[in-house]
Coordinates of C-alpha atoms in Angstrom, one line a residue:
X1 CA -78.9 -25.1 66.3
X2 CA -79.8 -27.5 63.6
X3 CA -83.5 -26.4 63.8
X4 CA -82.6 -22.7 63.4
X5 CA -83.5 -22.2 59.7
X6 CA -82.4 -19.3 57.5
X7 CA -84.8 -17.6 55.1
X8 CA -83.3 -19.7 52.3
X9 CA -84.0 -23.0 54.1
X10 CA -87.5 -21.9 55.2
X11 CA -88.4 -21.2 51.5
X12 CA -87.5 -24.8 50.7
X13 CA -89.5 -26.2 53.6
X14 CA -92.6 -24.4 52.4
X15 CA -92.3 -25.7 48.9
X16 CA -91.5 -29.3 49.9
X17 CA -94.3 -29.4 52.5
X18 CA -96.8 -28.2 49.9
X19 CA -95.5 -30.6 47.3
X20 CA -95.9 -33.5 49.8
X21 CA -99.3 -32.3 50.7
X22 CA -100.4 -32.5 47.1
X23 CA -100.8 -36.2 47.6
X24 CA -104.2 -35.3 49.2
X25 CA -105.6 -34.0 46.0
X26 CA -103.4 -35.6 43.3
X27 CA -105.0 -37.6 40.5
X28 CA -102.0 -39.9 40.9
X29 CA -101.1 -39.9 44.6
X30 CA -98.3 -42.4 44.5
X31 CA -96.4 -40.1 42.1
X32 CA -95.6 -37.9 45.0
X33 CA -93.1 -40.6 45.9
X34 CA -90.9 -39.1 43.1
X35 CA -90.2 -36.3 45.5
X36 CA -87.9 -38.7 47.5
X37 CA -84.7 -37.8 45.6
X38 CA -85.4 -34.1 46.1
X39 CA -86.0 -34.6 49.8
X40 CA -82.7 -36.5 50.2
X41 CA -80.9 -33.6 48.4
X42 CA -82.6 -31.1 50.7
X43 CA -81.5 -33.0 53.8
X44 CA -78.0 -33.0 52.4
X45 CA -78.3 -29.3 51.8
X46 CA -79.3 -28.8 55.4
X47 CA -76.4 -30.8 56.8
X48 CA -73.8 -29.2 54.6
X49 CA -75.0 -25.7 55.5
X50 CA -74.2 -26.6 59.1
X51 CA -70.6 -27.5 58.5
X52 CA -68.0 -24.9 59.4
X53 CA -67.4 -22.7 56.4
X54 CA -64.5 -20.2 56.5
X55 CA -62.5 -18.4 53.9
X56 CA -60.1 -21.3 53.4
X57 CA -63.0 -23.7 53.0
X58 CA -64.6 -21.4 50.4
X59 CA -61.3 -21.0 48.5
X60 CA -60.8 -24.8 48.4
X61 CA -64.4 -25.4 47.2
X62 CA -64.1 -22.8 44.4
X63 CA -60.8 -24.3 43.3
X64 CA -62.2 -27.8 43.3
X65 CA -65.2 -26.7 41.3
X66 CA -62.9 -24.9 38.8
X67 CA -60.6 -27.9 38.6
X68 CA -63.4 -30.4 38.0
X69 CA -65.1 -28.1 35.4
X70 CA -61.9 -27.6 33.4
X71 CA -61.0 -31.3 33.4
X72 CA -64.5 -32.3 32.4
X73 CA -64.6 -29.7 29.7
X74 CA -61.2 -30.6 28.3
X75 CA -62.1 -34.3 28.2
X76 CA -65.4 -33.6 26.4
X77 CA -63.7 -31.4 23.8
X78 CA -60.9 -34.0 23.1
X79 CA -63.5 -36.8 22.8
X80 CA -65.7 -34.6 20.6
X81 CA -63.0 -34.0 18.1
X82 CA -62.1 -37.7 18.2
X83 CA -65.6 -38.5 17.0
X84 CA -67.4 -39.2 20.3
X85 CA -70.7 -37.3 20.6
X86 CA -74.0 -37.7 22.3
X87 CA -76.0 -40.4 20.4
X88 CA -74.5 -39.3 17.1
X89 CA -76.1 -35.9 17.5
X90 CA -72.9 -33.8 16.9
X91 CA -73.2 -32.7 20.5
X92 CA -70.3 -33.0 23.0
X93 CA -70.7 -34.5 26.4
X94 CA -68.9 -36.9 28.7
X95 CA -68.9 -40.4 27.2
X96 CA -67.9 -43.0 29.9
X97 CA -69.0 -46.1 28.1
X98 CA -71.3 -47.5 25.5
X99 CA -74.4 -46.8 27.6
X100 CA -72.9 -44.1 29.9
X101 CA -73.3 -40.7 28.4
X102 CA -74.1 -37.5 30.3
X103 CA -77.1 -35.6 29.1
X104 CA -75.4 -32.6 27.2
X105 CA -78.0 -30.1 28.5
X106 CA -77.3 -30.9 32.1
X107 CA -73.6 -31.3 31.5
X108 CA -73.4 -27.8 30.0
X109 CA -75.6 -26.4 32.8
X110 CA -73.2 -27.8 35.4
X111 CA -70.2 -26.0 33.7
X112 CA -71.6 -22.5 34.2
X113 CA -70.5 -22.4 37.9
X114 CA -66.8 -23.1 37.1
X115 CA -67.0 -20.6 34.3
X116 CA -68.2 -17.7 36.5
X117 CA -65.6 -18.7 39.2
X118 CA -62.9 -18.4 36.5
X119 CA -64.1 -15.1 35.2
X120 CA -64.9 -13.7 38.6
X121 CA -61.4 -13.9 40.1
X122 CA -59.4 -10.7 39.7
X123 CA -55.8 -12.0 39.2
X124 CA -53.0 -10.4 37.3
X125 CA -50.1 -11.5 35.2
X126 CA -49.7 -15.2 34.4
X127 CA -52.6 -16.2 36.6
X128 CA -55.0 -14.1 34.6
X129 CA -53.7 -15.7 31.3
X130 CA -54.1 -19.2 32.7
X131 CA -57.6 -18.4 34.0
X132 CA -58.5 -16.9 30.5
X133 CA -57.4 -20.1 28.8
X134 CA -59.3 -22.3 31.3
X135 CA -62.4 -20.1 30.9
X136 CA -62.2 -20.4 27.1
X137 CA -62.0 -24.2 27.5
X138 CA -65.1 -24.3 29.6
X139 CA -67.0 -21.9 27.4
X140 CA -66.1 -24.0 24.3
X141 CA -67.4 -27.2 26.0
X142 CA -70.7 -25.4 26.8
X143 CA -71.1 -24.3 23.1
X144 CA -70.1 -27.8 21.8
X145 CA -72.8 -29.4 24.0
X146 CA -75.4 -27.8 21.7
X147 CA -77.4 -26.8 24.7
X148 CA -79.2 -23.6 23.8
X149 CA -80.5 -23.0 27.3
X150 CA -77.1 -23.4 28.8
X151 CA -75.5 -21.1 26.3
X152 CA -78.1 -18.4 27.0
X153 CA -77.7 -18.9 30.7
X154 CA -73.9 -18.6 30.4
X155 CA -74.2 -15.3 28.5
X156 CA -76.6 -13.8 31.0
X157 CA -74.5 -15.1 34.0
X158 CA -71.3 -13.5 32.5
X159 CA -73.1 -10.3 31.8
X160 CA -74.4 -10.2 35.4
X161 CA -70.9 -10.9 36.7
X162 CA -69.4 -8.1 34.7
X163 CA -72.1 -5.6 35.7
X164 CA -71.8 -6.5 39.3
X165 CA -68.1 -5.9 39.3
X166 CA -68.5 -2.6 37.4
X167 CA -67.5 -1.9 33.9
X168 CA -63.8 -1.2 33.1
X169 CA -61.8 -1.3 29.9
X170 CA -59.5 -4.1 31.2
X171 CA -62.3 -6.3 32.4
X172 CA -64.3 -5.8 29.2
X173 CA -61.4 -6.6 27.0
X174 CA -60.6 -9.7 29.1
X175 CA -64.2 -11.1 28.9
X176 CA -64.6 -10.0 25.2
X177 CA -61.3 -11.7 24.3
X178 CA -62.5 -15.1 25.8
X179 CA -65.8 -14.8 24.0
X180 CA -64.1 -13.9 20.7
X181 CA -61.6 -16.8 21.0
X182 CA -64.5 -19.2 21.7
X183 CA -66.5 -17.9 18.7
X184 CA -63.5 -18.2 16.3
X185 CA -62.9 -21.9 17.3
X186 CA -66.7 -22.6 17.1
X187 CA -66.9 -21.0 13.6
X188 CA -63.9 -22.9 12.3
X189 CA -64.3 -26.3 13.9
X190 CA -68.0 -26.9 14.7
X191 CA -70.0 -29.0 12.2
X192 CA -72.9 -27.3 10.5
X193 CA -75.4 -29.6 12.1
X194 CA -74.5 -28.2 15.5
X195 CA -74.5 -24.6 14.3
X196 CA -78.1 -25.2 13.0
X197 CA -79.2 -25.9 16.6
X198 CA -78.6 -22.2 17.5
X199 CA -80.4 -20.7 14.5
X200 CA -83.9 -19.4 14.8
X201 CA -85.0 -21.7 12.0
X202 CA -83.4 -24.7 13.8
X203 CA -85.3 -24.0 17.0
X204 CA -88.6 -23.6 15.1
X205 CA -88.1 -26.7 13.0
X206 CA -87.5 -28.9 16.1
X207 CA -90.1 -27.2 18.2
X208 CA -87.5 -26.5 20.8
X209 CA -86.5 -30.2 20.6
X210 CA -90.1 -31.2 21.2
X211 CA -90.5 -29.0 24.3
X212 CA -93.0 -26.6 22.8
X213 CA -95.6 -29.4 22.5
X214 CA -95.0 -30.5 26.1
X215 CA -95.2 -26.9 27.4
X216 CA -98.6 -26.4 25.7
X217 CA -99.9 -29.5 27.4
X218 CA -98.5 -28.4 30.8
X219 CA -100.1 -25.0 30.4
X220 CA -103.4 -26.5 29.4
X221 CA -103.2 -28.7 32.5
X222 CA -102.6 -25.6 34.6
X223 CA -105.6 -23.8 33.1
X224 CA -107.9 -26.7 34.3
X225 CA -106.6 -26.6 37.9
X226 CA -104.9 -23.2 38.2
X227 CA -104.7 -22.9 42.0
X228 CA -103.1 -26.1 43.4
X229 CA -102.6 -28.3 40.3
X230 CA -102.9 -32.0 39.6
X231 CA -100.4 -33.2 42.3
X232 CA -96.6 -33.4 42.3
X233 CA -95.1 -35.9 39.9
X234 CA -98.4 -36.4 38.0
X235 CA -97.4 -35.0 34.7
X236 CA -97.3 -37.6 31.9
X237 CA -98.7 -40.4 34.2
X238 CA -101.8 -42.4 33.4
X239 CA -104.6 -41.2 35.8
X240 CA -108.4 -41.5 36.0
X241 CA -110.6 -38.7 34.7
X242 CA -110.0 -35.9 32.2
X243 CA -106.3 -35.4 32.3
X244 CA -105.0 -32.9 29.8
X245 CA -101.6 -34.7 29.2
X246 CA -103.2 -37.4 27.1
X247 CA -100.7 -38.1 24.3
X248 CA -97.6 -37.2 26.4
X249 CA -97.6 -40.2 28.7
X250 CA -94.2 -41.1 30.1
X251 CA -92.7 -37.7 29.5
X252 CA -91.7 -34.8 31.7
X253 CA -92.3 -31.0 31.2
X254 CA -88.6 -30.0 30.7
X255 CA -89.2 -26.9 32.8
X256 CA -89.4 -26.7 36.6
X257 CA -91.7 -23.7 36.2
X258 CA -94.3 -25.3 34.0
X259 CA -93.9 -28.5 36.0
X260 CA -94.8 -26.5 39.1
X261 CA -97.7 -24.7 37.3
X262 CA -99.3 -27.9 36.0
X263 CA -98.6 -30.1 39.1
X264 CA -98.9 -27.5 42.0
X265 CA -100.6 -24.6 40.4
X266 CA -100.0 -20.9 41.1
X267 CA -99.3 -21.6 44.7
X268 CA -96.5 -24.1 43.9
X269 CA -95.0 -21.7 41.3
X270 CA -94.9 -18.9 43.8
X271 CA -93.3 -21.1 46.4
X272 CA -90.7 -22.3 43.9
X273 CA -90.1 -18.7 42.8
X274 CA -89.6 -17.7 46.5
X275 CA -86.9 -20.4 46.8
X276 CA -84.9 -19.1 43.8
X277 CA -85.5 -15.4 44.6
X278 CA -84.4 -15.8 48.3
X279 CA -81.1 -17.6 47.3
X280 CA -80.3 -15.1 44.6
X281 CA -81.1 -12.1 46.9
X282 CA -78.7 -13.4 49.6
X283 CA -75.9 -14.1 47.1
X284 CA -76.5 -10.7 45.5
X285 CA -76.4 -8.9 48.8
X286 CA -73.2 -10.5 50.0
X287 CA -71.7 -10.1 46.5
X288 CA -71.3 -6.3 47.2
X289 CA -68.2 -7.1 49.2
X290 CA -67.2 -10.6 48.0
X291 CA -65.9 -11.9 44.7
X292 CA -67.1 -15.4 45.7
X293 CA -70.7 -14.3 46.2
X294 CA -70.6 -12.2 43.0
X295 CA -69.8 -15.4 41.1
X296 CA -72.5 -17.3 43.0
X297 CA -75.1 -14.7 42.3
X298 CA -74.2 -14.9 38.6
X299 CA -74.5 -18.7 38.8
X300 CA -78.0 -18.3 40.4
X301 CA -79.0 -16.2 37.4
X302 CA -77.9 -19.0 35.1
X303 CA -79.7 -21.6 37.2
X304 CA -82.9 -19.6 37.0
X305 CA -82.6 -19.3 33.3
X306 CA -81.6 -22.9 32.5
X307 CA -84.4 -24.3 34.7
X308 CA -86.9 -22.8 32.3
X309 CA -86.0 -25.5 29.7
X310 CA -84.8 -28.4 32.0
X311 CA -86.0 -30.4 34.9
X312 CA -83.3 -29.5 37.4
X313 CA -84.8 -30.2 40.8
X314 CA -83.0 -33.6 41.2
X315 CA -79.6 -32.6 39.9
X316 CA -76.7 -32.0 42.2
X317 CA -75.4 -28.9 40.4
X318 CA -78.8 -27.3 41.1
X319 CA -78.4 -27.9 44.8
X320 CA -74.7 -27.1 44.9
X321 CA -75.3 -23.5 43.6
X322 CA -78.0 -23.0 46.2
X323 CA -75.8 -24.4 49.0
X324 CA -73.1 -21.9 48.0
X325 CA -75.7 -19.1 48.0
X326 CA -77.2 -20.0 51.4
X327 CA -73.9 -21.0 53.2
X328 CA -73.2 -19.3 56.4
X329 CA -69.6 -18.4 55.7
X330 CA -67.1 -15.8 56.6
X331 CA -66.3 -15.2 52.9
X332 CA -68.5 -12.1 52.9

């Protein structure tokens, strides 16, 4: 039973086997060892998918995700307005100590799942009001994080969720009200330094927080070895020969797509694309008859978008969303 793999699981097997095999042609073979964390998360993914999932389990999981997201969002907002921010950057995050600060980009990305669960549930009366308030809290935390990728991913995820449920006047007013409330608070309370991050001029001045230069180097590396790349984990590492990433040593591409292109070539990117497409397609199909999967499909959209500007492969929220998409449940 354990060896019977679904299409979602098989897509990951192909990608990971190819990534491991890249040690054979890598300019930095030992760098393939950086795949260890991803492999451990994949094995956890396999084990969890084989646990008994029923409607009650799914309901408990979604409530737990929502509870954790709302609490984390509320704490980050309170701390932000008390003067705690990420490295004095006017960006909110979870600050657990002098040297324990969550990366605001990944923190915001992890909040998209509870946001779509909150907006995806069709309740009435007081429950709808409570959910709207909680959703506004999570949305505000995402904006205050200053993560442009997470904000864009959230907008597209919510749009996907609304369209998958079908447009209606009540639903449109409900979602629009949350967005307007968040926008009003942001306009009044957010410092100008944070607002500038979301302006076109701010993006251009910072070069996408330095990402544009890294992406140019990653693309140049891809052009030199377009088919199978330089080997997994090799980007930014000192290696013999003509390596295009001279000048960006010790850095990462900040995009799993450009990482795959430069390290694993077109083959690696296609395999990674099949992973994300397979998980999205499954959630999308089951979402025709399930609120739970409608929200998961929307979260997959957000994951696909945010991964264009972040290295998400080794983050638990990345795997959690895919576990929910691939789970063999009775929730459909």
